[in-house]
Coordinates of C-alpha atoms and ligand atoms in Angstrom, one line a residue:
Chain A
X1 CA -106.0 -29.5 -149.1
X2 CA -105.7 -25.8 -149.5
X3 CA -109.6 -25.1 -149.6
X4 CA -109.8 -26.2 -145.5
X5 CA -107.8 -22.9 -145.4
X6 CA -109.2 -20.8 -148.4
X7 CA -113.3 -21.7 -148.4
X8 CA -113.8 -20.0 -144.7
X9 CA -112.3 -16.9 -146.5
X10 CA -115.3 -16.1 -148.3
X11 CA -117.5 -15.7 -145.6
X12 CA -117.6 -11.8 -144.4
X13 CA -118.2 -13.1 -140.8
X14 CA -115.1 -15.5 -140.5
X15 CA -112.6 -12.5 -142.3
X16 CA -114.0 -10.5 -139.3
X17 CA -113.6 -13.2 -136.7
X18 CA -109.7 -13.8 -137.8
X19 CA -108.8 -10.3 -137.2
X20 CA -110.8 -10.3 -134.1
X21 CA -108.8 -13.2 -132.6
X22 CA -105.4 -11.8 -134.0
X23 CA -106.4 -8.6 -132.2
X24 CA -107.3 -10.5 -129.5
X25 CA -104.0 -12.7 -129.5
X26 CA -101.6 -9.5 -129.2
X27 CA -103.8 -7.4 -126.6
X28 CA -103.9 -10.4 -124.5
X29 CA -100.5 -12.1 -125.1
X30 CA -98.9 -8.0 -124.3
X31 CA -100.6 -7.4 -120.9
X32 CA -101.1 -11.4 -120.4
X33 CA -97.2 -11.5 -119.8
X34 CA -97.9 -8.8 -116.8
X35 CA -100.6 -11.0 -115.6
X36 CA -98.7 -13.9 -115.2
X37 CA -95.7 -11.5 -113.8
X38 CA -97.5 -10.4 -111.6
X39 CA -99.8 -13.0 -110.4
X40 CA -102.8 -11.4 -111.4
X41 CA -104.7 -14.3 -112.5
X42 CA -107.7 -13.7 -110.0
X43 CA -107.2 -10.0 -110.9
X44 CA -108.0 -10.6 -114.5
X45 CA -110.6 -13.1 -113.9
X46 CA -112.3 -11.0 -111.6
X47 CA -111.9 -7.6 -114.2
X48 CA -114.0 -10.1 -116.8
X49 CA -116.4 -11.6 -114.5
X50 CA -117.2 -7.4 -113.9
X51 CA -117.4 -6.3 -117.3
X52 CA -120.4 -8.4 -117.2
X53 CA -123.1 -5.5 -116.4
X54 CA -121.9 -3.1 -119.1
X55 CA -121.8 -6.0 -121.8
X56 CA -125.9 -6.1 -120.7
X57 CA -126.9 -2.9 -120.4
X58 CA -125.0 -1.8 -124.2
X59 CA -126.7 -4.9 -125.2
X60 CA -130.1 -4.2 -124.2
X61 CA -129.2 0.1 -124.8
X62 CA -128.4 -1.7 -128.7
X63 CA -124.7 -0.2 -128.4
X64 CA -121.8 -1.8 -129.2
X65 CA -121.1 -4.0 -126.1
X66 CA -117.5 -3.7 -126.3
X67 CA -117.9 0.1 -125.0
X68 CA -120.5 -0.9 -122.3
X69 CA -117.8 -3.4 -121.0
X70 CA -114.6 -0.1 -121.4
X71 CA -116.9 1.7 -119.4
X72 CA -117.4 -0.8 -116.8
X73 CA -113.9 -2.1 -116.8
X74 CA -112.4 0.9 -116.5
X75 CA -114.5 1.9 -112.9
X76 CA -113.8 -1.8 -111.8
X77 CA -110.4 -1.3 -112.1
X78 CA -110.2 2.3 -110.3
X79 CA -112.5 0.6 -107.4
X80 CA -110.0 -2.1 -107.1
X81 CA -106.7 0.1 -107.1
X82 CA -108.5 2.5 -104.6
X83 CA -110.5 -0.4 -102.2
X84 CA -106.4 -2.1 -102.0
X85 CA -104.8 0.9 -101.1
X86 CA -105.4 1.1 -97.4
X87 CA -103.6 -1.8 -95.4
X88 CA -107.1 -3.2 -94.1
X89 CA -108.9 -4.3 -97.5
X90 CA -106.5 -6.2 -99.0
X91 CA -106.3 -6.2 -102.8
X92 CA -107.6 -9.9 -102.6
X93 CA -110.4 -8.9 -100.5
X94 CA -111.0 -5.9 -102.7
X95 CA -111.5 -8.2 -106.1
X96 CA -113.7 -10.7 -104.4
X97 CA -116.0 -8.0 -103.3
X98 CA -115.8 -5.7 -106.3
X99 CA -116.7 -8.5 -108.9
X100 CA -119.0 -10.8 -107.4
X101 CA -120.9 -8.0 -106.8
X102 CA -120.6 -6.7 -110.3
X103 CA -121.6 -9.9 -112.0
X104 CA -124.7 -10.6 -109.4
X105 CA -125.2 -7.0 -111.0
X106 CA -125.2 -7.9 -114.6
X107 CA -127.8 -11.3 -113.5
X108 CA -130.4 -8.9 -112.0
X109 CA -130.1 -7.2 -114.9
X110 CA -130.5 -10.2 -117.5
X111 CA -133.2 -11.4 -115.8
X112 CA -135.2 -8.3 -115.4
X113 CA -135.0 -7.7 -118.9
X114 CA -137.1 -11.2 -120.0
X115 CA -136.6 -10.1 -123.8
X116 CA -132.6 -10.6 -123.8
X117 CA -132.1 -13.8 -121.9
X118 CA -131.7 -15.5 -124.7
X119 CA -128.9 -13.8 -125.4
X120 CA -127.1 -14.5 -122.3
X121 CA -125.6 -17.4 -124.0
X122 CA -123.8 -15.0 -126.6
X123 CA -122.8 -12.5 -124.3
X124 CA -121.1 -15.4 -122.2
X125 CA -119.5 -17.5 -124.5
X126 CA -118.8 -15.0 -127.3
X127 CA -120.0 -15.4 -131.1
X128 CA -117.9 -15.1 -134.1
X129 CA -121.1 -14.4 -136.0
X130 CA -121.7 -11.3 -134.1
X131 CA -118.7 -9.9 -134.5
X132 CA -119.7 -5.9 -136.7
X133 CA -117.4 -3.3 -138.4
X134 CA -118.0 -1.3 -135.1
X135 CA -116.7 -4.2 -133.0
X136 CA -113.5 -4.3 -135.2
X137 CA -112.8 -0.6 -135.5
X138 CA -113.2 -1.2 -131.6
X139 CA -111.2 -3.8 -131.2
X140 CA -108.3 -2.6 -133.7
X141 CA -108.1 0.7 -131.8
X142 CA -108.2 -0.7 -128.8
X143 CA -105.2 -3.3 -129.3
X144 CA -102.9 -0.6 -130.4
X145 CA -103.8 1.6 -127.5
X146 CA -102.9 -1.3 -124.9
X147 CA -99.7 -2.8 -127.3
X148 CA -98.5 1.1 -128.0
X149 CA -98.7 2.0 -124.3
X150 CA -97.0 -1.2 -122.9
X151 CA -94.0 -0.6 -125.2
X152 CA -93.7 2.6 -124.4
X153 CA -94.3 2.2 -120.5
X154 CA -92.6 -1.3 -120.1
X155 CA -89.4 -0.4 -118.5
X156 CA -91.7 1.3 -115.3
X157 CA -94.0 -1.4 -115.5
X158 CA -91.3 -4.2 -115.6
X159 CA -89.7 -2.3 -112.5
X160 CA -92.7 -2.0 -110.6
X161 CA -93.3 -5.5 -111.0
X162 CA -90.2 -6.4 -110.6
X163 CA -89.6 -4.2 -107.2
X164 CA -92.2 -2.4 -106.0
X165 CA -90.1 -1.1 -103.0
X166 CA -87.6 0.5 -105.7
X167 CA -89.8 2.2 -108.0
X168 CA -91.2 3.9 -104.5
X169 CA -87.6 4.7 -103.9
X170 CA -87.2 6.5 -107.4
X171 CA -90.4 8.6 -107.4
X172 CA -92.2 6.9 -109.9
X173 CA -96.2 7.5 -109.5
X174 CA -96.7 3.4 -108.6
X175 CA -100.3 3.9 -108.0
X176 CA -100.9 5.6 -111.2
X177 CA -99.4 3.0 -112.9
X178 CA -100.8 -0.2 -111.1
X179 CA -104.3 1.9 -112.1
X180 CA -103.3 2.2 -115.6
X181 CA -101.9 -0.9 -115.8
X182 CA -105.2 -2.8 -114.7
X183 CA -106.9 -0.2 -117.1
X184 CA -104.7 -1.6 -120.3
X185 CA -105.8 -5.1 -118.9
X186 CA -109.6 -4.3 -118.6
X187 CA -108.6 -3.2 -122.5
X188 CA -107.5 -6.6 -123.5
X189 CA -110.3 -8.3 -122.3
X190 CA -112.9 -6.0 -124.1
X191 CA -111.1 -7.1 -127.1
X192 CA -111.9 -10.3 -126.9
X193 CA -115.2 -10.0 -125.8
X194 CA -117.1 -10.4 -128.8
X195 CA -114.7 -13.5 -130.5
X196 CA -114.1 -15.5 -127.1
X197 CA -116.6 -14.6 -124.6
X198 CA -116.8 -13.4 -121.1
X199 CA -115.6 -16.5 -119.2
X200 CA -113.1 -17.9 -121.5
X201 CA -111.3 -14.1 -121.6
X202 CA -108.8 -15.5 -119.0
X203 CA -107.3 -18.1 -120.3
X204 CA -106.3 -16.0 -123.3
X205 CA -104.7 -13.8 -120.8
X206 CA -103.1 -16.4 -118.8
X207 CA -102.3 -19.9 -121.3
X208 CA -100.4 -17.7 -124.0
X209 CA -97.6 -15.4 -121.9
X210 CA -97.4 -18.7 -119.6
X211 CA -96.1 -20.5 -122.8
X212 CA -94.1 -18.0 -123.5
X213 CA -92.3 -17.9 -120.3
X214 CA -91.5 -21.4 -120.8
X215 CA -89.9 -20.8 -124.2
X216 CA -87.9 -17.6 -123.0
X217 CA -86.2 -15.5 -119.9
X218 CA -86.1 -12.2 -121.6
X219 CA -89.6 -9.9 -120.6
X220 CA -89.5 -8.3 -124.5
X221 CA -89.2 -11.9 -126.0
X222 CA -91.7 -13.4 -123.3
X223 CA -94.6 -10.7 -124.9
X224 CA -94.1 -10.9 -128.5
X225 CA -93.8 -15.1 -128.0
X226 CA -97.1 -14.7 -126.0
X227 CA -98.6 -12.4 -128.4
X228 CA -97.3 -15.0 -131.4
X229 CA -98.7 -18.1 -129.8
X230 CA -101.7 -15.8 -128.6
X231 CA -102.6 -14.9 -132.1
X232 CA -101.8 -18.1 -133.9
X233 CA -104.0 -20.4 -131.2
X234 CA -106.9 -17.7 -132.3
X235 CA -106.7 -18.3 -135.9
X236 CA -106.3 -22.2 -135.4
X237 CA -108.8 -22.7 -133.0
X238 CA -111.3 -20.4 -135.8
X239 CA -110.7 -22.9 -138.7
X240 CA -111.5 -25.8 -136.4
X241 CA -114.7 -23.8 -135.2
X242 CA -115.8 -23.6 -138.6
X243 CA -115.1 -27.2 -139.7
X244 CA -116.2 -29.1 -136.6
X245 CA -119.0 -26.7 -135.8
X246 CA -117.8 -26.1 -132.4
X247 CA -117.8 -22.9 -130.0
X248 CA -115.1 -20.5 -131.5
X249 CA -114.0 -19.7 -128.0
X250 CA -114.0 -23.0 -126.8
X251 CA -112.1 -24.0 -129.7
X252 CA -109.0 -21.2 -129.6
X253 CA -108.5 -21.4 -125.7
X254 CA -108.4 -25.0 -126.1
X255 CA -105.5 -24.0 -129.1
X256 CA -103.9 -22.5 -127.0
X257 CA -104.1 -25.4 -124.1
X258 CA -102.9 -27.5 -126.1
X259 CA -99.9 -25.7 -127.1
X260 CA -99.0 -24.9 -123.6
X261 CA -98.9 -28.5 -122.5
X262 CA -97.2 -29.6 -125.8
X263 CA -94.2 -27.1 -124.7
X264 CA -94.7 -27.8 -121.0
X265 CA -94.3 -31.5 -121.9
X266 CA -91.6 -30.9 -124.7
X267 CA -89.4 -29.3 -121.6
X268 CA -90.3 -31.3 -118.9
X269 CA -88.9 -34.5 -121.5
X270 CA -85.5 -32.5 -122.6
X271 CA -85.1 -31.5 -118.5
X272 CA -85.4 -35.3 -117.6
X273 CA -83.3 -36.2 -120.3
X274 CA -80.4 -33.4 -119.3
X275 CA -78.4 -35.3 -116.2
X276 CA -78.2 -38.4 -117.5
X277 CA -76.8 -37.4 -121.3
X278 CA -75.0 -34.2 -119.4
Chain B
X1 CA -72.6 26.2 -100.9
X2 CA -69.7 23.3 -101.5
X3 CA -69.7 22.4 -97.8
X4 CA -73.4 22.8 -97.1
X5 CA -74.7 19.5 -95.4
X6 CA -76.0 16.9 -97.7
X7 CA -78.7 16.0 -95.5
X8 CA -80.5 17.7 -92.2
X9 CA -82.5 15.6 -90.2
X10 CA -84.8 17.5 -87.4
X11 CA -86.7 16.8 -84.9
X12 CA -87.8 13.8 -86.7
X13 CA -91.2 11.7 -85.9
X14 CA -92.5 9.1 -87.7
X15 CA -95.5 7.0 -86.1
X16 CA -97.1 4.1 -87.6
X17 CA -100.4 4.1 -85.1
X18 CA -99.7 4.9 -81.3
X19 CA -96.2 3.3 -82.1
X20 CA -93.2 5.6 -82.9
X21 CA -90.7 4.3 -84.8
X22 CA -88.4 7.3 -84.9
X23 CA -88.5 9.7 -81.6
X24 CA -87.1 13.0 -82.5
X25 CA -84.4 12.7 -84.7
X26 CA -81.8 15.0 -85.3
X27 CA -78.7 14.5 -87.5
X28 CA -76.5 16.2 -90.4
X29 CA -75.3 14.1 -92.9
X30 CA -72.5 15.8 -94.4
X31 CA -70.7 16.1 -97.9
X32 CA -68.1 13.1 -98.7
X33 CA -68.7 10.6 -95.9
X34 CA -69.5 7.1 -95.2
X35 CA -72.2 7.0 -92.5
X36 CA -73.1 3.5 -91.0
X37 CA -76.8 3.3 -88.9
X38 CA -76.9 0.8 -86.4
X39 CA -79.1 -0.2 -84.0
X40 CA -80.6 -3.4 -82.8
X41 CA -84.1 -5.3 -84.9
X42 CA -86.7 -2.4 -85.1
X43 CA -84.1 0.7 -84.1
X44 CA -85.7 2.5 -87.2
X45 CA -83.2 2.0 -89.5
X46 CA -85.2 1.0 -92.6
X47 CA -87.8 3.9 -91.0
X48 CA -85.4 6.6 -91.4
X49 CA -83.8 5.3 -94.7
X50 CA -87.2 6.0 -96.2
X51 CA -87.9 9.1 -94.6
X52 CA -84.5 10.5 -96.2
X53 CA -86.0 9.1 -99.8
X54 CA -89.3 10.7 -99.1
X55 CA -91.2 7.4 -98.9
X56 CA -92.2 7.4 -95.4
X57 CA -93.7 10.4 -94.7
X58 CA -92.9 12.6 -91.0
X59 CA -95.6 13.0 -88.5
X60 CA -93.5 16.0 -87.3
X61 CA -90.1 17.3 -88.1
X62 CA -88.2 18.1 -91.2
X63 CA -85.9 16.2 -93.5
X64 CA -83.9 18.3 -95.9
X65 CA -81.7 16.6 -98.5
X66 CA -79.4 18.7 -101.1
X67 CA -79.2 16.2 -104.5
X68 CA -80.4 13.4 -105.7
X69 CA -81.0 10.1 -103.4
X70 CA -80.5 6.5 -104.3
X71 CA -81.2 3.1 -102.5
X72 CA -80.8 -0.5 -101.9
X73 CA -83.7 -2.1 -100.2
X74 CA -83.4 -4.3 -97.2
X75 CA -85.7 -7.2 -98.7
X76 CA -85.1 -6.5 -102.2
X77 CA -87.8 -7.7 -104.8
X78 CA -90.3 -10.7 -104.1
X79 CA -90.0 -12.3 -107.3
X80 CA -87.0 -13.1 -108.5
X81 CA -88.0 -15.6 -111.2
X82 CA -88.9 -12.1 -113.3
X83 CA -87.1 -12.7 -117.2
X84 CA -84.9 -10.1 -116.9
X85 CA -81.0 -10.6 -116.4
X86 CA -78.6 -8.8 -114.3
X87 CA -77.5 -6.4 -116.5
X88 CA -81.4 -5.2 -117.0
X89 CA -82.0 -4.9 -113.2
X90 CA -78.5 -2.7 -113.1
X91 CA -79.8 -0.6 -115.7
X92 CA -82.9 0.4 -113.8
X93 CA -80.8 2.6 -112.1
X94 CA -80.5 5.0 -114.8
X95 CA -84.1 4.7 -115.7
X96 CA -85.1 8.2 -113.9
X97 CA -82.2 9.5 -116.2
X98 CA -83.7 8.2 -119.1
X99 CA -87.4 9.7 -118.4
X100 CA -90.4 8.6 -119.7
X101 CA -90.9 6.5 -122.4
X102 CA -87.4 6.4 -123.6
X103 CA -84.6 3.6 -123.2
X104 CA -81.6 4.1 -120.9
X105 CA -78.7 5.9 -123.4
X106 CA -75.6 3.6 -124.4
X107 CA -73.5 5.7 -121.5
X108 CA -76.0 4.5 -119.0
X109 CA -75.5 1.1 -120.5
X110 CA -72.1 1.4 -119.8
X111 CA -72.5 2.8 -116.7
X112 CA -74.9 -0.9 -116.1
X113 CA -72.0 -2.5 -117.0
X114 CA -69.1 -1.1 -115.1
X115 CA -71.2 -1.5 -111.9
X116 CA -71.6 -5.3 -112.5
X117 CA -67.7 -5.2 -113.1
X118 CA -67.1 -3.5 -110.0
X119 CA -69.0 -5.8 -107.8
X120 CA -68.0 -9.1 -109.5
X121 CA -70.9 -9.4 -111.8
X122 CA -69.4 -9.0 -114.9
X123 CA -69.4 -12.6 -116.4
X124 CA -72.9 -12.9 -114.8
X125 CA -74.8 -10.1 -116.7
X126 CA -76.6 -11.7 -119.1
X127 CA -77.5 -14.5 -116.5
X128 CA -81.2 -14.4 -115.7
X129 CA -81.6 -13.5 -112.3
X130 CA -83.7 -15.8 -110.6
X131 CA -80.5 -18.1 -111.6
X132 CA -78.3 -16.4 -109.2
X133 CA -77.2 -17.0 -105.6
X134 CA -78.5 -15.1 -102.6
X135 CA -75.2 -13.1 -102.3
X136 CA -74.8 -12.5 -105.8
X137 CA -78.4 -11.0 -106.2
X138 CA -77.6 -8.5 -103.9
X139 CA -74.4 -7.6 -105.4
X140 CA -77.0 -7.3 -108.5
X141 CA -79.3 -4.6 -106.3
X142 CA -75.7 -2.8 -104.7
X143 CA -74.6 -2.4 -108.9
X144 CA -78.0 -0.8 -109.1
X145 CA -78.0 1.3 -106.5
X146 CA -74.1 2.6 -107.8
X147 CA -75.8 3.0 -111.3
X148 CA -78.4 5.7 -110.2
X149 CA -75.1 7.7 -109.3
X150 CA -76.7 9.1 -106.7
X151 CA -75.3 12.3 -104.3
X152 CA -77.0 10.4 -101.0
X153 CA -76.8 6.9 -101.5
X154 CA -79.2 4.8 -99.0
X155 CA -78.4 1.5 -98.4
X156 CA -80.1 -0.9 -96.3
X157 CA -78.2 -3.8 -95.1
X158 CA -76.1 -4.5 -98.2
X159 CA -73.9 -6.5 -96.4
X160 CA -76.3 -9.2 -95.7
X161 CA -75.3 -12.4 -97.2
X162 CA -71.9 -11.1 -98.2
X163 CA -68.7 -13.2 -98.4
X164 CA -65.4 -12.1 -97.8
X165 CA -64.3 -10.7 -100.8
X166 CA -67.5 -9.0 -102.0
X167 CA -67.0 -7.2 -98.3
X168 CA -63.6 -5.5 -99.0
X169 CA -64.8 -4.9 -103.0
X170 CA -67.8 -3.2 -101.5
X171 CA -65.3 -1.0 -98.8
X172 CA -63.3 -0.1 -101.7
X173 CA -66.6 1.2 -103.8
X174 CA -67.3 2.8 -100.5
X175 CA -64.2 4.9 -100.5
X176 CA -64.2 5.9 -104.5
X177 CA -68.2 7.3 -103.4
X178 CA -66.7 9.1 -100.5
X179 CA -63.8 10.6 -102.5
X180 CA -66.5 11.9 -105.0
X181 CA -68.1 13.8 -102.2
X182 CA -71.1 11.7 -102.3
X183 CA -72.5 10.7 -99.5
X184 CA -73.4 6.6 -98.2
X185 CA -75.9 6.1 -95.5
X186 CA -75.1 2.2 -94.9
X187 CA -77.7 0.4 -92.1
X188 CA -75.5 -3.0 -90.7
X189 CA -75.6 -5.4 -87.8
X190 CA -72.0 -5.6 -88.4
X191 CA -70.3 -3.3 -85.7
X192 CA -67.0 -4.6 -86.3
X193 CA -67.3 -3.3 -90.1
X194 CA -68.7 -0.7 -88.7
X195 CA -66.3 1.0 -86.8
X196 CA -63.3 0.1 -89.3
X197 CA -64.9 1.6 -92.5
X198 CA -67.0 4.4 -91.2
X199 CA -66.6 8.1 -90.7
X200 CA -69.2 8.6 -89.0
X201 CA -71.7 5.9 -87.2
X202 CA -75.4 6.7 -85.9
X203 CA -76.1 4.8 -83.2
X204 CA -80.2 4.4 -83.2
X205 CA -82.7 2.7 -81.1
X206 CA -86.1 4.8 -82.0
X207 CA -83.8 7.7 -80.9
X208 CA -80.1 8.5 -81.7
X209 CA -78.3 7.2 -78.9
X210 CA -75.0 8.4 -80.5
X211 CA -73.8 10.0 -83.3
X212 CA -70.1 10.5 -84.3
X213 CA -66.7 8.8 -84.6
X214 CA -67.0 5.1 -84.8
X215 CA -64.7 5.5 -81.5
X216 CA -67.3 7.8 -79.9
X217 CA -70.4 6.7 -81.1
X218 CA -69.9 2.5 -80.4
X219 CA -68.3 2.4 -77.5
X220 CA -69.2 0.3 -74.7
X221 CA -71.7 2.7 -72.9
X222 CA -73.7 3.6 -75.9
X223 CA -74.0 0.0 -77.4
X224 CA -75.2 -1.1 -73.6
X225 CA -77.4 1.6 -73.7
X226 CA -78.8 1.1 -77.1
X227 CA -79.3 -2.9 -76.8
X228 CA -80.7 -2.8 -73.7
X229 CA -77.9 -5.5 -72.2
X230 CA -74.3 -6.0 -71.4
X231 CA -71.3 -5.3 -73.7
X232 CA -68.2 -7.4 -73.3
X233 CA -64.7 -7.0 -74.5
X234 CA -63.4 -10.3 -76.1
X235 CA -60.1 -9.7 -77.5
X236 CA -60.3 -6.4 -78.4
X237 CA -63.8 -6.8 -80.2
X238 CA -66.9 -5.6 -78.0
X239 CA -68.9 -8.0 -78.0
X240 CA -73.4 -8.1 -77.3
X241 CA -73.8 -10.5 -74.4
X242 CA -77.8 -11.1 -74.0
X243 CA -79.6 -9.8 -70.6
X244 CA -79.0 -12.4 -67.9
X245 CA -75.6 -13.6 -68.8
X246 CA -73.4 -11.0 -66.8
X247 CA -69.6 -11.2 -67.0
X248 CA -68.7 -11.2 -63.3
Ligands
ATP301 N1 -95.2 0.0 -92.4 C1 -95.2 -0.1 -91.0 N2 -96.3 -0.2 -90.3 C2 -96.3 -0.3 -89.0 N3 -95.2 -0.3 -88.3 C3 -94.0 -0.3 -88.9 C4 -93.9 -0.1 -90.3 N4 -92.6 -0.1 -90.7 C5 -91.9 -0.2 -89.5 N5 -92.7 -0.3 -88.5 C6 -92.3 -0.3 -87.1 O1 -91.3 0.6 -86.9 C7 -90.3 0.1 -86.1 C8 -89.0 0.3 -86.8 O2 -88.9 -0.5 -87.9 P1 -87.7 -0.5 -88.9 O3 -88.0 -1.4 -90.1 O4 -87.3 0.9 -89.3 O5 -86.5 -1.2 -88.0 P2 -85.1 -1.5 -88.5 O6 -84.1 -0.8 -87.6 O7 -84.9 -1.3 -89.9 O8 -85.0 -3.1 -88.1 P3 -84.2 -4.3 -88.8 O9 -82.8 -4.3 -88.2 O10 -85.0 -5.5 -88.3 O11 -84.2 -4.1 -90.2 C9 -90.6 -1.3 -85.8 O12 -91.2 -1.4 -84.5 C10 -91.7 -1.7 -86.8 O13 -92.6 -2.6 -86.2
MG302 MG1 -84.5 -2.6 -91.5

């Protein structure tokens, strides 16, 4: 039984891939907890629907696409924070322009450049066999930036979240840290880029810290749960990847599905059991 | 200087668009008092509260405050389902304290906790606070705002949603402040509270109607003037009639 978990092992590509989607668990399941927090689903979705463009133009350029999609992420985000300042463009308003406009960018470009549209595919949906040593290094650094700068700034962004009206009140630079916030996010989801793919990134964002919340009413517990179930869901969905032959993003959001309705359902039985037995 | 004023309003202007919320305010808030605002639904009370914490910016005058400001905000937070309990929203308080990028010490902990014990919270503090009632979250916020130990404490509308007993705990907190020579600005649609636990009572309607002695300051004249209607005596408590319904 043991060789289901050992024989993937000595492939170079699928070592790579399971520390790709561990990375990917713990960026994700850290600033995913905000997400959901926050209600910054369409936020997130919109920052990975915007990446797009970069992830073409490193493709085509032959860089790594991970930073074409930093780069781009990281304007996105400033453009939203700015565009939602003012009262008249609300931050709604400001995503839907912003990202629509920045995928439609990265479709002109796919299609004017006829040698890569092959590729689109890969780009989209992620590939585990694509996965290099410069995506890792990437990755890795990139996971502890956005893990290392949520512990240390949690307690501000947990009060600005929290009360936004407050952290006014006490001087805190909210701005600043609503733009550096959606900057650690735009992090997380070039981490995953490469294992996942541009469309599933959400979910991984979303599914984990929402299981999390179910299991726990303590912020601190709520990220590292998220990051846990995050991280484990990616490793999980990889093996079945590799035995079923199945997309390896498909497979791990679908993980981590899966474990969100098996606690949502575990709860929702124990709740409906509670005033009768009680 | 031990008896400068904690606070010096002047002149005070703050427009949102052609609309002025706040017409040329003038006040001194001094050291060691209990100052209530009052003023009927879009006076400026909130307005002025955040122009004394520097939120809300003056289109002309000058505000001037001497120490360190802390608040209580009208609406509190949207979501309260956030996973953090009592005790960690009474702890934000000392979060400026702490500075960047380090936890709150174990005084300020303690501090956390002897606010929650002071306004009733203490066997709620580990509660989650999306669990608790509508009055008990803002005895939550009021531990808060004691925790950032402020020398001009802002609060707006803390009484809203307060029973009986969290009333006359929150006039004693309000005398211990006082004693310390800090200084409580407390906005309230509660004249009767605020003419027996006041020192001093601003009387606003987009301009300072009045500003003294409860005594001075809410009698029957300046209350007319400032709600726009008729002010009847019933029993010894004055008493907002609306416009139409005169006592003949
Ligand atoms: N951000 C804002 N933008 C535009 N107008 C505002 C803003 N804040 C307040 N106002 C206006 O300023 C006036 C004073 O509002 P403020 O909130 O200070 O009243 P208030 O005395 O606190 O009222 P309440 O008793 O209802 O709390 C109102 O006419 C309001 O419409
Ligand atoms: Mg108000």
């Amino acid at each position: 039984m043991l060789h289901y978990l050992t024989d993937p092992l000595q492939y170079t590509f699928m070592q790579r891939a399971l520390v790709a989607v561990v990375f990917t668990g713990l960026a994700c399941g850290v600033l995913g907890s905000y997400v959901v927090l926050r209600g910054l689903a369409f936020i997130g979705d919109a920052l990975t629907h915007a990446v797009f463009p970069g992830v073409v133009l490193a493709f085509a350029a032959g860089v790594s696409i991970l930073l074409g999609a930093l780069a781009v992420g990281a304007v996105t985000a400033a453009g939203i924070a700015i565009l939602s300042r003012g009262r008249r463009v609300s931050e709604d308003t400001a995503i839907g322009i912003l990202f629509a406009a920045m995928f439609a960018l990265g479709v002109v470009l796919v299609s004017s450049l006829a040698a890569y549209q092959k590729d689109v595919a890969e780009l989209l949906f992620g590939n585990i066999l694509g996965v290099s040593r410069t995506d890792l290094v990437l990755a890795g650094a990139a996971t502890a930036v956005a893990v290392c700068a949520v512990a240390l700034l949690n307690k501000e962004l947990a009060l600005i979240a929290f009360d936004r009206e407050m952290a006014e009140a006490m001087r805190y630079p909210v701005f600043v840290l609503d733009l550096v916030l959606l900057g650690l996010i735009a992090l997380a989801i070039v981490v995953s880029l490469r294992a996942i793919g541009n469309i599933l990134v959400l979910a991984m964002l979303v599914t984990p810290a929402a299981t999390a919340r179910l299991l726990t009413d303590r912020l601190v517990t709520m990220q590292a749960v998220a990051a846990a179930v995050g991280a484990a869901s990616g490793i999980a969905g990889l093996y079945i990847s590799f035995w079923w032959n199945v997309a390896s993003g498909g497979a791990v959001v679908l993980t981590a599905t899966a474990v969100f309705f098996a606690v949502f359902l575990v709860q929702a039985a124990a709740g409906a059991r509670r005033p009768t037995s009680g | 200087m031990a008896d400068a004023p904690r606070a010096v309003v002047d002149e005070l202007t703050v427009a949102f668009g052609a609309r002025r919320a706040l017409d040329r305010v003038s006040m001194e808030l001094p050291r060691g008092a209990v100052v209530g605002l009052i003023g009927p639904n879009g006076a400026g009370k909130t307005t002025l509260l955040r122009a004394l914490l520097g939120t809300v910016r003056p289109t002309a005058g000058t505000v001037d405050v001497h120490g360190t400001t802390g608040f209580l905000p009208q609406l509190g937070p949207g979501g309260w389902d956030f996973p953090l309990s009592a005790a960690d929203i009474a702890l934000q308080g000392a979060y400026r304290r702490a500075g960047w990028l380090r936890r709150p010490a174990a005084a300020d902990r303690d501090r956390a906790a002897a606010a929650l014990a002071a306004v009733g919270m203490a066997q709620h503090a580990r509660r989650q606070v999306g669990q608790l009632s509508a009055g008990q979250r803002q005895r939550v916020l009021l531990a808060r705002a004691l925790v950032q130990e402020a020398d001009l404490l802002l609060l707006d509308e803390p009484l809203s949603g307060a029973d009986a007993p969290t009333e006359a705990a929150f006039s004693g907190i309000l005398g211990r402040l006082r004693d310390e020579g800090r200084t409580v600005v407390v906005s309230s649609h509660d004249l009767a509270w605020a003419s027996a636990r006041c020192d001093l009572v601003c009387l606003l309607a987009g301009h300072v109607v009045a500003f003294g002695p409860p005594a001075e300051a809410l009698d029957a004249a300046c209350l007319a003037a400032a709600y726009g209607g008729q002010v009847v005596d019933v029993g010894g408590v004055l008493v907002l009639a609306p416009e139409g319904h005169h006592a003949h």
